[in-house]
């Protein structure tokens, strides 16, 4: 079995894709030893860490009624919407379970609005941890715990890679992001209030016509850009071993999605990651071949046998260029280990520099010898023996 730690990002109803990711990872023989999650990632992660099978989690998800999820409770903090229905289902499934009693190491991330600090829940009530990480600022009620005013951890840490690494330092971290990559931002749909939200439609229509409503849309769009930017930057800085991005970017966090479609997209993302990983292995093998050819050319040159040096260098150059072209065609940004990106860069740079340097040196040496033959009047047969 291959042990890993998972970092599951937020995304509202897009979070059903996490179920498909986990199911496909299981099929590939991965054993999940730790999970860190925010929002939807925290919910799916809590259920899985509690010991529910993927089939059981799918059954729960299929039974979920959107009309019931967004009910408000009488003691909710100020917010646009509530999550009373969702919380009730979570309480039914998890009861008074403590995080330290779960079968898999687990943590959620929240942010205290009073101090601006990340709060990591790795002990205590599972339900409280899930509620705190689900509190999207202003949209869902914040949670008041231990003097904190807690909101969604995705504000600072959309995909909690560092927390997943902290839970199990010796294991590789697989990060699952539901935010779109930067190149997809222009195609992301606008976040609107969906029809199943318990707010009269005429009120929503009137609000959208007012300057206040239009200003709110600008604010929401700006917040979405900010969260996507933070997610991209933190993934680049924190360098998870594998990044998996299910293709859920045509949906918003409030969309009434098909659960099975989301699960399928999660599975497909893992399959693509595995395929790309195999392609990387092949490319690195080709680069090793190019390196061996260059080493052979260097040895030939050092021993004075220069007959095959030019052809060897040219062969290595062609291999390096082909690998570079193949790598450019892969979806490396969302599928491949970040360390491999660095390896590609270094190897391409080294191979390119070696090929260019050796080629220049050999051209210069040939030119120099040809010039010496002309100046010194060496016999043709002597010149042939020295090239």
mmCIF file of N, CA and C in Angstrom, residues 249-383:
data_model
loop_
_atom_site.group_PDB
_atom_site.id
_atom_site.type_symbol
_atom_site.label_atom_id
_atom_site.label_comp_id
_atom_site.label_asym_id
_atom_site.label_seq_id
_atom_site.Cartn_x
_atom_site.Cartn_y
_atom_site.Cartn_z
ATOM 1 N N UNK A 249 -14.653 23.639 -13.172
ATOM 2 C CA UNK A 249 -14.572 25.099 -13.204
ATOM 3 C C UNK A 249 -15.765 25.776 -13.873
ATOM 4 N N UNK A 250 -16.615 24.998 -14.521
ATOM 5 C CA UNK A 250 -17.806 25.603 -15.140
ATOM 6 C C UNK A 250 -18.948 25.752 -14.128
ATOM 7 N N UNK A 251 -18.717 25.273 -12.902
ATOM 8 C CA UNK A 251 -19.735 25.356 -11.860
ATOM 9 C C UNK A 251 -19.345 26.395 -10.814
ATOM 10 N N UNK A 252 -20.344 26.956 -10.143
ATOM 11 C CA UNK A 252 -20.081 27.819 -8.996
ATOM 12 C C UNK A 252 -20.322 27.018 -7.713
ATOM 13 N N UNK A 253 -19.952 27.600 -6.586
ATOM 14 C CA UNK A 253 -20.066 26.886 -5.323
ATOM 15 C C UNK A 253 -21.509 26.648 -4.899
ATOM 16 N N UNK A 254 -22.480 27.361 -5.507
ATOM 17 C CA UNK A 254 -23.885 27.214 -5.142
ATOM 18 C C UNK A 254 -24.693 26.404 -6.150
ATOM 19 N N UNK A 255 -24.080 25.976 -7.230
ATOM 20 C CA UNK A 255 -24.840 25.297 -8.279
ATOM 21 C C UNK A 255 -25.446 23.988 -7.776
ATOM 22 N N UNK A 256 -26.636 23.708 -8.264
ATOM 23 C CA UNK A 256 -27.277 22.428 -7.966
ATOM 24 C C UNK A 256 -26.720 21.392 -8.931
ATOM 25 N N UNK A 257 -25.689 20.689 -8.477
ATOM 26 C CA UNK A 257 -24.938 19.802 -9.357
ATOM 27 C C UNK A 257 -25.462 18.371 -9.269
ATOM 28 N N UNK A 258 -25.078 17.596 -10.260
ATOM 29 C CA UNK A 258 -25.334 16.159 -10.250
ATOM 30 C C UNK A 258 -24.197 15.505 -9.464
ATOM 31 N N UNK A 259 -24.529 14.878 -8.355
ATOM 32 C CA UNK A 259 -23.511 14.281 -7.488
ATOM 33 C C UNK A 259 -22.653 13.285 -8.245
ATOM 34 N N UNK A 260 -23.260 12.443 -9.040
ATOM 35 C CA UNK A 260 -22.507 11.419 -9.769
ATOM 36 C C UNK A 260 -21.585 12.046 -10.807
ATOM 37 N N UNK A 261 -22.009 13.143 -11.414
ATOM 38 C CA UNK A 261 -21.138 13.832 -12.371
ATOM 39 C C UNK A 261 -19.913 14.391 -11.663
ATOM 40 N N UNK A 262 -20.111 14.985 -10.487
ATOM 41 C CA UNK A 262 -18.981 15.525 -9.732
ATOM 42 C C UNK A 262 -18.006 14.417 -9.333
ATOM 43 N N UNK A 263 -18.553 13.300 -8.894
ATOM 44 C CA UNK A 263 -17.707 12.167 -8.501
ATOM 45 C C UNK A 263 -16.898 11.677 -9.696
ATOM 46 N N UNK A 264 -17.561 11.591 -10.848
ATOM 47 C CA UNK A 264 -16.878 11.152 -12.067
ATOM 48 C C UNK A 264 -15.743 12.106 -12.448
ATOM 49 N N UNK A 265 -15.971 13.409 -12.297
ATOM 50 C CA UNK A 265 -14.928 14.386 -12.609
ATOM 51 C C UNK A 265 -13.741 14.254 -11.659
ATOM 52 N N UNK A 266 -14.032 13.926 -10.408
ATOM 53 C CA UNK A 266 -12.948 13.693 -9.456
ATOM 54 C C UNK A 266 -12.124 12.473 -9.827
ATOM 55 N N UNK A 267 -12.801 11.400 -10.217
ATOM 56 C CA UNK A 267 -12.097 10.180 -10.634
ATOM 57 C C UNK A 267 -11.247 10.450 -11.871
ATOM 58 N N UNK A 268 -11.823 11.182 -12.831
ATOM 59 C CA UNK A 268 -11.110 11.467 -14.071
ATOM 60 C C UNK A 268 -9.851 12.274 -13.807
ATOM 61 N N UNK A 269 -9.903 13.190 -12.856
ATOM 62 C CA UNK A 269 -8.730 14.000 -12.537
ATOM 63 C C UNK A 269 -7.580 13.139 -12.022
ATOM 64 N N UNK A 270 -7.900 12.132 -11.221
ATOM 65 C CA UNK A 270 -6.858 11.231 -10.714
ATOM 66 C C UNK A 270 -6.293 10.381 -11.845
ATOM 67 N N UNK A 271 -7.160 9.903 -12.746
ATOM 68 C CA UNK A 271 -6.695 9.114 -13.892
ATOM 69 C C UNK A 271 -5.750 9.935 -14.762
ATOM 70 N N UNK A 272 -6.082 11.206 -14.980
ATOM 71 C CA UNK A 272 -5.222 12.079 -15.779
ATOM 72 C C UNK A 272 -3.897 12.332 -15.074
ATOM 73 N N UNK A 273 -3.940 12.461 -13.756
ATOM 74 C CA UNK A 273 -2.717 12.668 -12.995
ATOM 75 C C UNK A 273 -1.804 11.457 -13.098
ATOM 76 N N UNK A 274 -2.402 10.269 -13.017
ATOM 77 C CA UNK A 274 -1.616 9.042 -13.116
ATOM 78 C C UNK A 274 -0.995 8.904 -14.497
ATOM 79 N N UNK A 275 -1.777 9.243 -15.515
ATOM 80 C CA UNK A 275 -1.274 9.169 -16.896
ATOM 81 C C UNK A 275 -0.126 10.143 -17.105
ATOM 82 N N UNK A 276 -0.301 11.365 -16.602
ATOM 83 C CA UNK A 276 0.747 12.373 -16.744
ATOM 84 C C UNK A 276 1.992 11.967 -15.980
ATOM 85 N N UNK A 277 1.800 11.336 -14.804
ATOM 86 C CA UNK A 277 2.954 10.869 -14.042
ATOM 87 C C UNK A 277 3.756 9.842 -14.826
ATOM 88 N N UNK A 278 3.052 8.941 -15.551
ATOM 89 C CA UNK A 278 3.757 7.984 -16.398
ATOM 90 C C UNK A 278 4.506 8.665 -17.518
ATOM 91 N N UNK A 279 3.915 9.713 -18.097
ATOM 92 C CA UNK A 279 4.593 10.469 -19.145
ATOM 93 C C UNK A 279 5.857 11.132 -18.617
ATOM 94 N N UNK A 280 5.803 11.630 -17.401
ATOM 95 C CA UNK A 280 6.977 12.266 -16.800
ATOM 96 C C UNK A 280 8.104 11.259 -16.666
ATOM 97 N N UNK A 281 7.774 10.048 -16.210
ATOM 98 C CA UNK A 281 8.794 9.015 -16.060
ATOM 99 C C UNK A 281 9.474 8.730 -17.394
ATOM 100 N N UNK A 282 8.673 8.659 -18.449
ATOM 101 C CA UNK A 282 9.241 8.407 -19.780
ATOM 102 C C UNK A 282 10.143 9.553 -20.226
ATOM 103 N N UNK A 283 9.710 10.789 -19.960
ATOM 104 C CA UNK A 283 10.522 11.935 -20.359
ATOM 105 C C UNK A 283 11.847 11.970 -19.609
ATOM 106 N N UNK A 284 11.789 11.672 -18.322
ATOM 107 C CA UNK A 284 13.036 11.667 -17.550
ATOM 108 C C UNK A 284 13.975 10.573 -18.043
ATOM 109 N N UNK A 285 13.414 9.442 -18.450
ATOM 110 C CA UNK A 285 14.250 8.363 -19.003
ATOM 111 C C UNK A 285 14.936 8.830 -20.291
ATOM 112 N N UNK A 286 14.200 9.576 -21.125
ATOM 113 C CA UNK A 286 14.802 10.099 -22.354
ATOM 114 C C UNK A 286 15.921 11.086 -22.039
ATOM 115 N N UNK A 287 15.688 11.915 -21.031
ATOM 116 C CA UNK A 287 16.722 12.880 -20.649
ATOM 117 C C UNK A 287 17.966 12.168 -20.111
ATOM 118 N N UNK A 288 17.755 11.075 -19.388
ATOM 119 C CA UNK A 288 18.900 10.293 -18.922
ATOM 120 C C UNK A 288 19.690 9.742 -20.095
ATOM 121 N N UNK A 289 18.965 9.312 -21.138
ATOM 122 C CA UNK A 289 19.635 8.817 -22.342
ATOM 123 C C UNK A 289 20.470 9.924 -22.984
ATOM 124 N N UNK A 290 19.887 11.132 -23.068
ATOM 125 C CA UNK A 290 20.637 12.255 -23.626
ATOM 126 C C UNK A 290 21.886 12.538 -22.805
ATOM 127 N N UNK A 291 21.763 12.447 -21.477
ATOM 128 C CA UNK A 291 22.923 12.670 -20.613
ATOM 129 C C UNK A 291 24.005 11.636 -20.836
ATOM 130 N N UNK A 292 23.598 10.379 -21.026
ATOM 131 C CA UNK A 292 24.576 9.313 -21.278
ATOM 132 C C UNK A 292 25.305 9.541 -22.608
ATOM 133 N N UNK A 293 24.565 9.993 -23.612
ATOM 134 C CA UNK A 293 25.178 10.265 -24.920
ATOM 135 C C UNK A 293 26.187 11.406 -24.804
ATOM 136 N N UNK A 294 25.826 12.440 -24.044
ATOM 137 C CA UNK A 294 26.749 13.550 -23.847
ATOM 138 C C UNK A 294 28.002 13.104 -23.088
ATOM 139 N N UNK A 295 27.816 12.235 -22.095
ATOM 140 C CA UNK A 295 28.971 11.722 -21.351
ATOM 141 C C UNK A 295 29.888 10.922 -22.271
ATOM 142 N N UNK A 296 29.277 10.133 -23.157
ATOM 143 C CA UNK A 296 30.063 9.359 -24.128
ATOM 144 C C UNK A 296 30.830 10.291 -25.061
ATOM 145 N N UNK A 297 30.167 11.383 -25.488
ATOM 146 C CA UNK A 297 30.840 12.354 -26.353
ATOM 147 C C UNK A 297 32.014 13.008 -25.628
ATOM 148 N N UNK A 298 31.817 13.323 -24.347
ATOM 149 C CA UNK A 298 32.896 13.942 -23.575
ATOM 150 C C UNK A 298 34.068 12.990 -23.418
ATOM 151 N N UNK A 299 33.788 11.706 -23.139
ATOM 152 C CA UNK A 299 34.860 10.720 -22.989
ATOM 153 C C UNK A 299 35.625 10.537 -24.298
ATOM 154 N N UNK A 300 34.880 10.513 -25.406
ATOM 155 C CA UNK A 300 35.527 10.369 -26.712
ATOM 156 C C UNK A 300 36.449 11.554 -26.986
ATOM 157 N N UNK A 301 35.966 12.727 -26.656
ATOM 158 C CA UNK A 301 36.762 13.929 -26.882
ATOM 159 C C UNK A 301 38.015 13.926 -26.012
ATOM 160 N N UNK A 302 37.886 13.517 -24.751
ATOM 161 C CA UNK A 302 39.033 13.501 -23.837
ATOM 162 C C UNK A 302 40.082 12.491 -24.271
ATOM 163 N N UNK A 303 39.624 11.402 -24.891
ATOM 164 C CA UNK A 303 40.570 10.369 -25.336
ATOM 165 C C UNK A 303 41.156 10.663 -26.712
ATOM 166 N N UNK A 304 40.751 11.761 -27.317
ATOM 167 C CA UNK A 304 41.285 12.144 -28.619
ATOM 168 C C UNK A 304 40.538 11.556 -29.792
ATOM 169 N N UNK A 305 39.484 10.781 -29.529
ATOM 170 C CA UNK A 305 38.695 10.181 -30.592
ATOM 171 C C UNK A 305 37.502 11.093 -30.894
ATOM 172 N N UNK A 306 37.714 12.043 -31.762
ATOM 173 C CA UNK A 306 36.695 13.077 -32.009
ATOM 174 C C UNK A 306 35.771 12.756 -33.179
ATOM 175 N N UNK A 307 35.906 11.590 -33.754
ATOM 176 C CA UNK A 307 35.138 11.277 -34.960
ATOM 177 C C UNK A 307 33.628 11.308 -34.721
ATOM 178 N N UNK A 308 33.176 10.804 -33.556
ATOM 179 C CA UNK A 308 31.740 10.684 -33.305
ATOM 180 C C UNK A 308 31.188 11.762 -32.370
ATOM 181 N N UNK A 309 32.034 12.704 -31.968
ATOM 182 C CA UNK A 309 31.598 13.691 -30.978
ATOM 183 C C UNK A 309 30.453 14.551 -31.515
ATOM 184 N N UNK A 310 30.635 15.072 -32.730
ATOM 185 C CA UNK A 310 29.617 15.955 -33.303
ATOM 186 C C UNK A 310 28.282 15.234 -33.444
ATOM 187 N N UNK A 311 28.317 14.004 -33.938
ATOM 188 C CA UNK A 311 27.061 13.263 -34.129
ATOM 189 C C UNK A 311 26.400 12.941 -32.789
ATOM 190 N N UNK A 312 27.191 12.610 -31.768
ATOM 191 C CA UNK A 312 26.631 12.326 -30.445
ATOM 192 C C UNK A 312 25.972 13.562 -29.837
ATOM 193 N N UNK A 313 26.663 14.688 -29.975
ATOM 194 C CA UNK A 313 26.118 15.933 -29.429
ATOM 195 C C UNK A 313 24.817 16.298 -30.142
ATOM 196 N N UNK A 314 24.790 16.122 -31.449
ATOM 197 C CA UNK A 314 23.580 16.430 -32.215
ATOM 198 C C UNK A 314 22.430 15.501 -31.814
ATOM 199 N N UNK A 315 22.726 14.232 -31.578
ATOM 200 C CA UNK A 315 21.697 13.282 -31.159
ATOM 201 C C UNK A 315 21.124 13.677 -29.796
ATOM 202 N N UNK A 316 22.006 14.054 -28.859
ATOM 203 C CA UNK A 316 21.565 14.471 -27.529
ATOM 204 C C UNK A 316 20.723 15.738 -27.613
ATOM 205 N N UNK A 317 21.110 16.649 -28.496
ATOM 206 C CA UNK A 317 20.360 17.891 -28.649
ATOM 207 C C UNK A 317 18.947 17.614 -29.160
ATOM 208 N N UNK A 318 18.837 16.715 -30.140
ATOM 209 C CA UNK A 318 17.531 16.378 -30.691
ATOM 210 C C UNK A 318 16.628 15.730 -29.629
ATOM 211 N N UNK A 319 17.198 14.863 -28.802
ATOM 212 C CA UNK A 319 16.427 14.228 -27.734
ATOM 213 C C UNK A 319 15.916 15.283 -26.758
ATOM 214 N N UNK A 320 16.815 16.202 -26.368
ATOM 215 C CA UNK A 320 16.437 17.243 -25.411
ATOM 216 C C UNK A 320 15.320 18.124 -25.966
ATOM 217 N N UNK A 321 15.406 18.477 -27.229
ATOM 218 C CA UNK A 321 14.375 19.313 -27.841
ATOM 219 C C UNK A 321 13.036 18.581 -27.901
ATOM 220 N N UNK A 322 13.070 17.279 -28.209
ATOM 221 C CA UNK A 322 11.838 16.498 -28.279
ATOM 222 C C UNK A 322 11.190 16.382 -26.906
ATOM 223 N N UNK A 323 12.018 16.146 -25.891
ATOM 224 C CA UNK A 323 11.492 16.056 -24.526
ATOM 225 C C UNK A 323 10.876 17.382 -24.117
ATOM 226 N N UNK A 324 11.539 18.465 -24.464
ATOM 227 C CA UNK A 324 11.028 19.791 -24.126
ATOM 228 C C UNK A 324 9.663 20.021 -24.781
ATOM 229 N N UNK A 325 9.533 19.618 -26.028
ATOM 230 C CA UNK A 325 8.255 19.776 -26.736
ATOM 231 C C UNK A 325 7.174 18.888 -26.126
ATOM 232 N N UNK A 326 7.531 17.641 -25.770
ATOM 233 C CA UNK A 326 6.564 16.727 -25.163
ATOM 234 C C UNK A 326 6.092 17.254 -23.815
ATOM 235 N N UNK A 327 7.019 17.781 -23.040
ATOM 236 C CA UNK A 327 6.666 18.301 -21.712
ATOM 237 C C UNK A 327 5.709 19.483 -21.825
ATOM 238 N N UNK A 328 5.902 20.297 -22.845
ATOM 239 C CA UNK A 328 5.046 21.473 -23.025
ATOM 240 C C UNK A 328 3.605 21.067 -23.331
ATOM 241 N N UNK A 329 3.433 19.860 -23.888
ATOM 242 C CA UNK A 329 2.089 19.401 -24.233
ATOM 243 C C UNK A 329 1.349 18.760 -23.058
ATOM 244 N N UNK A 330 2.080 18.504 -21.958
ATOM 245 C CA UNK A 330 1.444 17.905 -20.789
ATOM 246 C C UNK A 330 0.781 18.968 -19.938
ATOM 247 N N UNK A 331 -0.223 18.587 -19.163
ATOM 248 C CA UNK A 331 -0.888 19.526 -18.255
ATOM 249 C C UNK A 331 -0.140 19.518 -16.928
ATOM 250 N N UNK A 332 1.110 19.922 -16.988
ATOM 251 C CA UNK A 332 1.970 19.831 -15.813
ATOM 252 C C UNK A 332 1.462 20.704 -14.684
ATOM 253 N N UNK A 333 0.849 21.833 -14.985
ATOM 254 C CA UNK A 333 0.450 22.770 -13.945
ATOM 255 C C UNK A 333 -0.543 22.172 -12.967
ATOM 256 N N UNK A 334 -1.378 21.236 -13.414
ATOM 257 C CA UNK A 334 -2.406 20.728 -12.513
ATOM 258 C C UNK A 334 -2.259 19.258 -12.164
ATOM 259 N N UNK A 335 -1.255 18.583 -12.746
ATOM 260 C CA UNK A 335 -1.246 17.146 -12.567
ATOM 261 C C UNK A 335 0.050 16.566 -11.999
ATOM 262 N N UNK A 336 1.156 17.259 -12.143
ATOM 263 C CA UNK A 336 2.443 16.637 -11.889
ATOM 264 C C UNK A 336 3.105 17.207 -10.665
ATOM 265 N N UNK A 337 3.925 16.433 -10.019
ATOM 266 C CA UNK A 337 4.626 16.874 -8.834
ATOM 267 C C UNK A 337 5.374 18.163 -9.121
ATOM 268 N N UNK A 338 5.284 19.062 -8.173
ATOM 269 C CA UNK A 338 5.957 20.347 -8.366
ATOM 270 C C UNK A 338 7.464 20.166 -8.431
ATOM 271 N N UNK A 339 7.981 19.147 -7.705
ATOM 272 C CA UNK A 339 9.425 18.914 -7.759
ATOM 273 C C UNK A 339 9.871 18.549 -9.162
ATOM 274 N N UNK A 340 9.019 17.844 -9.903
ATOM 275 C CA UNK A 340 9.390 17.458 -11.258
ATOM 276 C C UNK A 340 9.493 18.669 -12.174
ATOM 277 N N UNK A 341 8.683 19.701 -11.903
ATOM 278 C CA UNK A 341 8.800 20.924 -12.691
ATOM 279 C C UNK A 341 10.192 21.507 -12.552
ATOM 280 N N UNK A 342 10.707 21.486 -11.297
ATOM 281 C CA UNK A 342 12.052 22.005 -11.047
ATOM 282 C C UNK A 342 13.077 21.144 -11.752
ATOM 283 N N UNK A 343 12.881 19.810 -11.683
ATOM 284 C CA UNK A 343 13.819 18.897 -12.342
ATOM 285 C C UNK A 343 13.854 19.168 -13.843
ATOM 286 N N UNK A 344 12.657 19.333 -14.451
ATOM 287 C CA UNK A 344 12.604 19.635 -15.877
ATOM 288 C C UNK A 344 13.414 20.890 -16.195
ATOM 289 N N UNK A 345 13.172 21.929 -15.424
ATOM 290 C CA UNK A 345 13.847 23.197 -15.684
ATOM 291 C C UNK A 345 15.354 23.043 -15.608
ATOM 292 N N UNK A 346 15.815 22.377 -14.542
ATOM 293 C CA UNK A 346 17.259 22.217 -14.355
ATOM 294 C C UNK A 346 17.880 21.359 -15.455
ATOM 295 N N UNK A 347 17.196 20.237 -15.755
ATOM 296 C CA UNK A 347 17.782 19.332 -16.749
ATOM 297 C C UNK A 347 17.795 19.976 -18.125
ATOM 298 N N UNK A 348 16.696 20.655 -18.501
ATOM 299 C CA UNK A 348 16.672 21.312 -19.791
ATOM 300 C C UNK A 348 17.783 22.362 -19.872
ATOM 301 N N UNK A 349 17.973 23.093 -18.770
ATOM 302 C CA UNK A 349 18.992 24.133 -18.758
ATOM 303 C C UNK A 349 20.388 23.526 -18.898
ATOM 304 N N UNK A 350 20.631 22.448 -18.125
ATOM 305 C CA UNK A 350 21.957 21.820 -18.161
ATOM 306 C C UNK A 350 22.229 21.201 -19.521
ATOM 307 N N UNK A 351 21.229 20.439 -20.015
ATOM 308 C CA UNK A 351 21.416 19.799 -21.322
ATOM 309 C C UNK A 351 21.628 20.841 -22.415
ATOM 310 N N UNK A 352 20.795 21.886 -22.385
ATOM 311 C CA UNK A 352 20.942 22.938 -23.389
ATOM 312 C C UNK A 352 22.297 23.612 -23.323
ATOM 313 N N UNK A 353 22.735 23.893 -22.106
ATOM 314 C CA UNK A 353 24.036 24.562 -21.947
ATOM 315 C C UNK A 353 25.178 23.657 -22.400
ATOM 316 N N UNK A 354 25.089 22.368 -22.039
ATOM 317 C CA UNK A 354 26.138 21.437 -22.445
ATOM 318 C C UNK A 354 26.224 21.309 -23.968
ATOM 319 N N UNK A 355 25.046 21.123 -24.563
ATOM 320 C CA UNK A 355 25.016 20.968 -26.023
ATOM 321 C C UNK A 355 25.555 22.220 -26.702
ATOM 322 N N UNK A 356 25.084 23.370 -26.280
ATOM 323 C CA UNK A 356 25.521 24.625 -26.889
ATOM 324 C C UNK A 356 27.017 24.845 -26.664
ATOM 325 N N UNK A 357 27.474 24.590 -25.436
ATOM 326 C CA UNK A 357 28.881 24.819 -25.115
ATOM 327 C C UNK A 357 29.806 23.895 -25.876
ATOM 328 N N UNK A 358 29.461 22.604 -25.885
ATOM 329 C CA UNK A 358 30.315 21.645 -26.590
ATOM 330 C C UNK A 358 30.322 21.932 -28.088
ATOM 331 N N UNK A 359 29.146 22.283 -28.616
ATOM 332 C CA UNK A 359 29.078 22.588 -30.050
ATOM 333 C C UNK A 359 29.964 23.775 -30.399
ATOM 334 N N UNK A 360 29.894 24.834 -29.619
ATOM 335 C CA UNK A 360 30.734 25.998 -29.868
ATOM 336 C C UNK A 360 32.214 25.653 -29.764
ATOM 337 N N UNK A 361 32.530 24.848 -28.724
ATOM 338 C CA UNK A 361 33.944 24.488 -28.526
ATOM 339 C C UNK A 361 34.476 23.688 -29.702
ATOM 340 N N UNK A 362 33.669 22.723 -30.174
ATOM 341 C CA UNK A 362 34.120 21.888 -31.287
ATOM 342 C C UNK A 362 34.238 22.699 -32.579
ATOM 343 N N UNK A 363 33.308 23.627 -32.796
ATOM 344 C CA UNK A 363 33.389 24.484 -33.982
ATOM 345 C C UNK A 363 34.635 25.350 -33.921
ATOM 346 N N UNK A 364 34.861 25.903 -32.713
ATOM 347 C CA UNK A 364 36.055 26.755 -32.551
ATOM 348 C C UNK A 364 37.321 25.953 -32.763
ATOM 349 N N UNK A 365 37.370 24.714 -32.207
ATOM 350 C CA UNK A 365 38.577 23.887 -32.332
ATOM 351 C C UNK A 365 38.831 23.510 -33.793
ATOM 352 N N UNK A 366 37.731 23.159 -34.503
ATOM 353 C CA UNK A 366 37.900 22.785 -35.915
ATOM 354 C C UNK A 366 38.387 23.988 -36.721
ATOM 355 N N UNK A 367 37.792 25.165 -36.441
ATOM 356 C CA UNK A 367 38.221 26.366 -37.144
ATOM 357 C C UNK A 367 39.689 26.676 -36.857
ATOM 358 N N UNK A 368 40.087 26.520 -35.572
ATOM 359 C CA UNK A 368 41.468 26.817 -35.184
ATOM 360 C C UNK A 368 42.441 25.889 -35.899
ATOM 361 N N UNK A 369 42.113 24.572 -35.943
ATOM 362 C CA UNK A 369 43.020 23.629 -36.604
ATOM 363 C C UNK A 369 43.090 23.885 -38.101
ATOM 364 N N UNK A 370 41.907 24.200 -38.700
ATOM 365 C CA UNK A 370 41.924 24.511 -40.129
ATOM 366 C C UNK A 370 42.789 25.740 -40.393
ATOM 367 N N UNK A 371 42.743 26.716 -39.498
ATOM 368 C CA UNK A 371 43.543 27.929 -39.652
ATOM 369 C C UNK A 371 45.034 27.607 -39.517
ATOM 370 N N UNK A 372 45.372 26.697 -38.570
ATOM 371 C CA UNK A 372 46.772 26.316 -38.383
ATOM 372 C C UNK A 372 47.307 25.593 -39.613
ATOM 373 N N UNK A 373 46.459 24.728 -40.202
ATOM 374 C CA UNK A 373 46.889 24.002 -41.401
ATOM 375 C C UNK A 373 47.227 24.983 -42.514
ATOM 376 N N UNK A 374 46.380 26.004 -42.647
ATOM 377 C CA UNK A 374 46.596 26.984 -43.715
ATOM 378 C C UNK A 374 47.860 27.800 -43.461
ATOM 379 N N UNK A 375 48.072 28.201 -42.228
ATOM 380 C CA UNK A 375 49.222 29.055 -41.907
ATOM 381 C C UNK A 375 50.526 28.281 -41.958
ATOM 382 N N UNK A 376 50.531 27.039 -41.381
ATOM 383 C CA UNK A 376 51.771 26.279 -41.271
ATOM 384 C C UNK A 376 52.057 25.427 -42.495
ATOM 385 N N UNK A 377 51.092 25.315 -43.406
ATOM 386 C CA UNK A 377 51.300 24.541 -44.620
ATOM 387 C C UNK A 377 51.406 23.055 -44.368
ATOM 388 N N UNK A 378 50.642 22.511 -43.394
ATOM 389 C CA UNK A 378 50.690 21.089 -43.073
ATOM 390 C C UNK A 378 50.141 20.282 -44.236
ATOM 391 N N UNK A 379 50.697 19.062 -44.400
ATOM 392 C CA UNK A 379 50.230 18.193 -45.484
ATOM 393 C C UNK A 379 48.808 17.715 -45.228
ATOM 394 N N UNK A 380 48.003 17.510 -46.279
ATOM 395 C CA UNK A 380 46.606 17.088 -46.114
ATOM 396 C C UNK A 380 46.437 15.851 -45.261
ATOM 397 N N UNK A 381 47.384 14.822 -45.456
ATOM 398 C CA UNK A 381 47.199 13.597 -44.693
ATOM 399 C C UNK A 381 47.436 13.816 -43.218
ATOM 400 N N UNK A 382 48.309 14.759 -42.856
ATOM 401 C CA UNK A 382 48.532 15.069 -41.451
ATOM 402 C C UNK A 382 47.290 15.758 -40.872
ATOM 403 N N UNK A 383 46.700 16.669 -41.636
ATOM 404 C CA UNK A 383 45.493 17.364 -41.193
ATOM 405 C C UNK A 383 44.354 16.382 -40.951
#
